[in-house]
Amino acid sequence: MPFLGQDWRSPGQSWVKTEDGWKRTTKDENETNNNVSKSHESNQEDYNKENLLLSINYDVASKKRKKDLLNKNSKVPYFHKDKWIYVHKGSTKERHGYCTLGEAFNRLDFCSAIKDTRRFNYVVRLLELIAKSQLPSLSGVAQKNYMNILERVVQKVLEDQQNVRPIKELLQTLYVSLCSLVQDMGKSVLVGNINIWVYRMENILQWQQQLDNIQINRPTSTGMTLLDLPISLQLNIMQRLSDGRDLVSLGQVCPDLGLLTEDRLLWKNLCHYHFTDRQIRKRLMVSDKGQLEWKKMYFKLCRCYPHKEQYSDTLQFCTHCHILFWKDTNHPCTANNPESCSISVSPQGFINLFKF
């Protein structure tokens, strides 16, 4: 028995719904309606494709804008609102993963630190240690921050005309390290394209040339100079210098200062400041007159042993919270006496915190 339903249209026929009801169409009308429906579908398809392309272009443009903020031409380092970082070396239920050197370099405010004369030498030493052995461990963003901060350091030296020699040594160390690392780019030593690193090496050469061409301007004031002071005060000032190369440079200014910088007591104090008695006994040098050659011993000891490092201000590490921070930035410490939990971190100690 055939199925009788409400739809009385026979199969195989073409019907069109009108205001008066359903109407059967002829073959020509059917072809016309099919063409209209096909054109409508094609138009709808084109419209959907166009919307899809527009959405894709919008997403690409928005991603490009975000990427441009961190590209190699950007001079604004990437930074976080908090100026401290929690140092954790393993995964826990509360925290997954571990803290890296690059992440710490991004989170801590090194741009403000280089403007502070108390922290300038600390940051320069840290940049030098990273240049020697830690460049492969930096992420792409950390690399850009490193180069941007280094550029700001160079600009500060060119403006202030101070600390020229340490920055020259830093640039030379970085360039030598990059020359050896770029040769091993096929082994995935450095993060990023080799062309970017070649471009950065060209910038380093330009900075070195700018520092070589720097002209120290003499002060225009005709006030009292170092030579106008009594000899005892001049020697007292020289005793405040912790680097023997500064004494040598000072002695090259004029013959009078050259005689004072040869004082044996100055070099003896330098030797005892930087090196232990045991190290000094191993490198004794005696002149023909039977006197100890303290100046020659100092430079010989410098080649054999590391210098003693002392900084006016350093990064602090909270042993209670395991947080690394600067002194003037507050971190969320839960200890009863936060000051007793803070210890000073040397540049090498900063590197050692992220060796796993």
C-alpha positions as MATLAB code, in Angstrom:
seq = 'MPFLGQDWRSPGQSWVKTEDGWKRTTKDENETNNNVSKSHESNQEDYNKENLLLSINYDVASKKRKKDLLNKNSKVPYFHKDKWIYVHKGSTKERHGYCTLGEAFNRLDFCSAIKDTRRFNYVVRLLELIAKSQLPSLSGVAQKNYMNILERVVQKVLEDQQNVRPIKELLQTLYVSLCSLVQDMGKSVLVGNINIWVYRMENILQWQQQLDNIQINRPTSTGMTLLDLPISLQLNIMQRLSDGRDLVSLGQVCPDLGLLTEDRLLWKNLCHYHFTDRQIRKRLMVSDKGQLEWKKMYFKLCRCYPHKEQYSDTLQFCTHCHILFWKDTNHPCTANNPESCSISVSPQGFINLFKF';
ca = [
       0.000    0.000    0.000;
       1.502    3.329   -1.044;
       2.334    5.918    1.619;
      -0.128    8.818    1.574;
       1.132   11.929    3.262;
       0.356   15.642    3.284;
       2.951   16.348    0.579;
       0.972   15.654   -2.642;
       3.873   16.509   -4.959;
       4.946   13.604   -7.138;
       8.632   12.587   -7.148;
      10.668   13.581  -10.189;
       8.838   16.866  -10.753;
      10.067   20.401  -10.130;
       7.932   22.638   -7.955;
       8.385   26.237   -6.826;
       6.789   27.801   -3.787;
       4.813   30.961   -4.587;
       2.465   33.237   -2.665;
      -0.518   31.265   -3.961;
       1.053   27.931   -3.073;
       3.238   25.346   -4.775;
       3.451   25.527   -8.573;
       4.940   22.990  -10.948;
       7.544   24.464  -13.323;
       8.473   23.518  -16.839;
      11.917   22.433  -18.016;
      12.964   25.926  -19.158;
      11.774   27.527  -15.950;
      13.546   24.819  -14.004;
      16.840   25.544  -15.757;
      16.393   29.264  -15.107;
      15.687   28.676  -11.435;
      18.674   26.364  -11.204;
      20.914   29.015  -12.768;
      19.572   31.626  -10.380;
      20.144   29.368   -7.384;
      23.626   28.471   -8.639;
      24.532   32.113   -9.141;
      23.168   32.885   -5.679;
      25.232   30.063   -4.214;
      28.339   31.226   -6.079;
      27.781   34.779   -4.866;
      27.341   33.505   -1.351;
      30.494   31.447   -1.745;
      32.466   34.475   -2.979;
      31.115   36.527   -0.115;
      32.164   33.892    2.397;
      35.622   33.666    0.805;
      35.974   37.426    0.910;
      35.027   37.536    4.579;
      37.457   34.726    5.276;
      40.291   36.561    3.517;
      39.466   39.761    5.379;
      39.526   37.961    8.713;
      42.823   36.275    7.835;
      44.346   39.592    6.754;
      43.150   41.197    9.976;
      44.698   38.425   12.057;
      47.953   38.654   10.126;
      48.035   42.437   10.510;
      47.377   42.274   14.231;
      50.062   39.641   14.696;
      52.480   41.711   12.638;
      51.815   44.776   14.774;
      52.558   42.765   17.907;
      55.665   41.302   16.293;
      56.923   44.728   15.206;
      57.108   45.763   18.842;
      59.825   43.170   19.389;
      61.633   43.154   16.034;
      65.275   44.015   15.606;
      64.497   47.642   14.772;
      62.622   48.208   18.028;
      64.549   50.306   20.528;
      62.132   49.817   23.426;
      63.095   46.762   25.502;
      60.397   44.321   26.446;
      59.620   44.640   30.159;
      57.136   43.509   32.785;
      55.286   45.529   35.346;
      56.894   43.650   38.259;
      60.617   44.333   38.681;
      61.313   41.057   40.471;
      61.259   37.399   39.521;
      60.651   34.154   41.396;
      63.575   31.780   40.822;
      62.427   28.167   40.780;
      64.504   25.270   39.483;
      61.864   22.590   39.107;
      58.195   21.841   38.530;
      55.786   21.824   41.451;
      52.026   21.599   41.813;
      51.825   25.371   41.971;
      54.344   26.152   39.233;
      55.194   24.270   36.050;
      58.549   24.538   34.333;
      61.522   26.486   35.618;
      62.944   30.001   35.427;
      65.528   30.680   32.708;
      68.308   33.237   32.424;
      66.568   34.916   29.489;
      63.322   35.273   31.438;
      65.163   36.847   34.381;
      66.975   39.206   32.029;
      63.615   40.322   30.618;
      61.861   40.731   33.955;
      64.502   42.699   35.889;
      64.753   46.414   35.153;
      68.256   46.756   33.679;
      67.368   49.875   31.653;
      66.885   51.880   34.832;
      69.916   50.230   36.450;
      72.365   51.562   33.849;
      71.208   55.104   34.617;
      72.228   54.655   38.253;
      75.968   55.200   38.784;
      75.925   52.743   41.705;
      74.667   49.906   39.490;
      76.353   50.752   36.195;
      79.505   48.653   36.745;
      77.396   45.787   38.055;
      75.287   45.655   34.880;
      78.361   45.999   32.641;
      80.019   43.049   34.394;
      76.842   41.010   34.041;
      76.653   41.807   30.310;
      80.279   40.723   29.954;
      79.678   37.375   31.682;
      76.649   36.709   29.472;
      78.705   37.580   26.383;
      81.422   35.111   27.367;
      79.360   31.973   27.873;
      75.593   32.515   28.115;
      74.550   33.869   24.706;
      73.211   30.484   23.442;
      70.911   30.239   26.482;
      69.101   33.514   25.711;
      65.714   33.456   24.000;
      64.886   35.675   21.028;
      63.284   38.398   23.165;
      66.164   38.265   25.645;
      68.642   38.703   22.794;
      66.856   41.842   21.623;
      66.746   43.201   25.147;
      70.449   42.447   25.568;
      71.402   44.340   22.398;
      69.051   47.256   23.169;
      70.459   47.635   26.682;
      73.995   47.407   25.306;
      73.194   50.181   22.839;
      71.891   52.366   25.669;
      75.095   51.708   27.612;
      77.197   52.831   24.643;
      75.092   55.972   24.179;
      75.455   56.806   27.873;
      79.243   56.461   27.680;
      79.391   58.669   24.578;
      77.317   61.347   26.307;
      79.002   61.228   29.736;
      82.536   60.472   28.419;
      83.094   58.113   31.339;
      83.817   54.370   31.665;
      85.145   54.179   28.120;
      87.651   51.373   28.692;
      85.250   48.867   30.366;
      82.730   49.266   27.525;
      85.456   48.787   24.920;
      86.461   45.555   26.643;
      82.819   44.461   26.806;
      82.288   45.051   23.076;
      85.504   43.238   22.219;
      84.509   40.247   24.357;
      81.068   40.129   22.755;
      82.454   40.380   19.225;
      84.988   37.581   19.792;
      82.271   35.337   21.263;
      79.932   36.005   18.344;
      82.656   35.269   15.795;
      83.169   31.821   17.282;
      79.445   31.125   17.727;
      78.352   32.275   14.261;
      80.707   29.732   12.722;
      78.704   26.992   14.454;
      75.279   28.273   13.371;
      74.614   25.004   11.538;
      74.674   23.266   14.913;
      71.840   25.482   16.249;
      74.122   27.219   18.752;
      72.397   30.609   18.638;
      68.689   31.338   18.516;
      67.685   33.301   15.421;
      68.715   33.847   11.817;
      72.404   34.191   11.037;
      71.707   37.427    9.099;
      70.368   39.045   12.279;
      73.554   38.163   14.155;
      75.732   39.456   11.310;
      73.759   42.705   11.449;
      74.357   42.892   15.211;
      78.074   42.283   14.724;
      78.183   45.203   12.295;
      76.548   47.377   14.960;
      79.199   46.305   17.467;
      81.947   47.373   15.058;
      80.258   50.754   14.614;
      80.035   51.237   18.388;
      83.702   50.351   18.758;
      84.610   52.939   16.131;
      82.516   55.586   17.888;
      84.273   54.868   21.181;
      87.680   55.000   19.487;
      86.853   58.423   18.040;
      85.536   59.892   21.276;
      87.121   63.187   22.282;
      87.280   63.962   25.992;
      86.313   67.598   26.476;
      88.325   69.507   29.038;
      86.276   71.451   31.587;
      85.974   75.132   30.814;
      86.118   76.209   34.461;
      89.446   77.465   35.786;
      88.957   76.198   39.325;
      91.203   73.991   41.404;
      92.585   70.850   39.740;
      94.136   67.666   41.105;
      97.643   69.111   40.762;
      96.709   72.066   42.969;
      96.049   69.771   45.932;
      98.749   68.807   48.431;
     100.697   65.649   47.617;
      99.209   63.831   50.606;
      95.680   64.453   49.295;
      96.686   63.382   45.784;
      98.001   60.083   47.164;
      94.834   59.677   49.244;
      92.722   60.039   46.087;
      94.900   57.544   44.208;
      94.413   55.022   46.982;
      90.676   55.028   46.197;
      91.358   53.589   42.714;
      90.795   49.837   42.661;
      92.204   49.158   39.174;
      95.910   49.391   38.463;
      95.249   50.401   34.872;
      93.577   53.561   36.154;
      96.755   54.392   38.053;
      98.829   53.868   34.910;
      96.501   56.117   32.887;
      96.622   58.781   35.587;
     100.412   58.700   35.586;
     100.461   59.429   31.850;
      98.710   62.799   32.337;
     101.821   64.661   33.466;
     105.282   63.880   34.882;
     104.365   64.951   38.407;
     101.474   62.494   38.611;
     103.652   59.871   36.952;
     106.102   60.030   39.857;
     103.310   59.712   42.414;
     101.735   56.683   40.712;
     105.035   54.811   41.083;
     104.678   54.866   44.860;
     105.311   51.339   46.141;
     102.699   51.643   48.894;
      99.931   52.222   46.330;
     100.737   48.995   44.476;
     101.216   47.075   47.701;
      97.754   48.063   48.896;
      96.312   47.060   45.518;
      97.922   43.627   45.744;
      96.607   43.010   49.257;
      93.155   44.300   48.326;
      92.609   41.972   45.373;
      94.638   38.886   46.308;
      95.305   36.703   49.322;
      98.622   36.379   51.122;
      99.041   32.871   49.779;
      98.603   34.043   46.194;
     101.081   36.891   46.750;
     103.713   34.533   48.215;
     103.496   32.331   45.132;
     104.237   35.274   42.814;
     106.941   37.156   44.673;
     109.231   39.308   42.539;
     112.351   40.889   44.029;
     114.409   43.671   42.445;
     118.199   43.854   42.289;
     118.115   46.031   45.394;
     116.273   43.340   47.334;
     112.901   45.159   47.304;
     109.582   43.630   46.289;
     108.364   44.778   42.881;
     104.747   45.402   43.872;
     103.726   46.956   40.540;
     105.032   44.048   38.477;
     103.590   41.595   40.989;
     100.164   43.199   40.669;
      99.942   42.724   36.903;
     101.363   39.217   37.183;
      98.759   38.315   39.792;
      96.035   39.782   37.550;
      96.998   37.325   34.824;
      96.883   34.373   37.213;
      93.954   35.089   39.541;
      90.585   36.894   39.288;
      90.109   40.370   40.711;
      88.135   41.084   43.831;
      84.782   42.544   42.797;
      83.029   45.204   44.830;
      79.897   47.115   43.806;
      77.983   49.967   45.370;
      74.630   48.301   44.709;
      73.730   44.804   43.542;
      70.748   42.558   42.955;
      69.264   41.011   46.102;
      68.025   37.454   46.597;
      65.395   36.665   49.233;
      66.183   33.271   50.745;
      62.682   33.042   52.219;
      60.684   33.773   49.035;
      63.317   32.747   46.441;
      62.793   36.081   44.682;
      65.454   38.089   42.840;
      64.974   41.848   42.991;
      66.611   45.275   43.174;
      66.876   47.018   46.511;
      64.492   49.863   45.733;
      61.748   47.567   44.366;
      59.334   45.935   46.776;
      58.638   42.234   46.403;
      55.813   40.306   48.148;
      57.898   38.927   51.036;
      56.025   36.927   53.696;
      58.876   36.827   56.220;
      58.609   38.645   59.541;
      61.936   40.392   58.953;
      62.481   40.684   55.177;
      65.825   42.487   55.483;
      67.401   39.556   57.299;
      66.453   37.214   54.438;
      68.041   39.295   51.657;
      71.548   38.503   50.464;
      73.654   40.298   47.880;
      74.119   38.537   44.542;
      77.299   39.043   42.518;
      77.193   38.983   38.693;
      78.641   35.473   38.670;
      76.161   34.475   41.375;
      73.358   35.738   39.145;
      74.560   33.417   36.358;
      74.924   30.491   38.765;
      71.284   30.806   39.877;
      70.180   29.595   36.439;
      72.599   26.713   35.961;
      70.618   23.517   36.242;
];
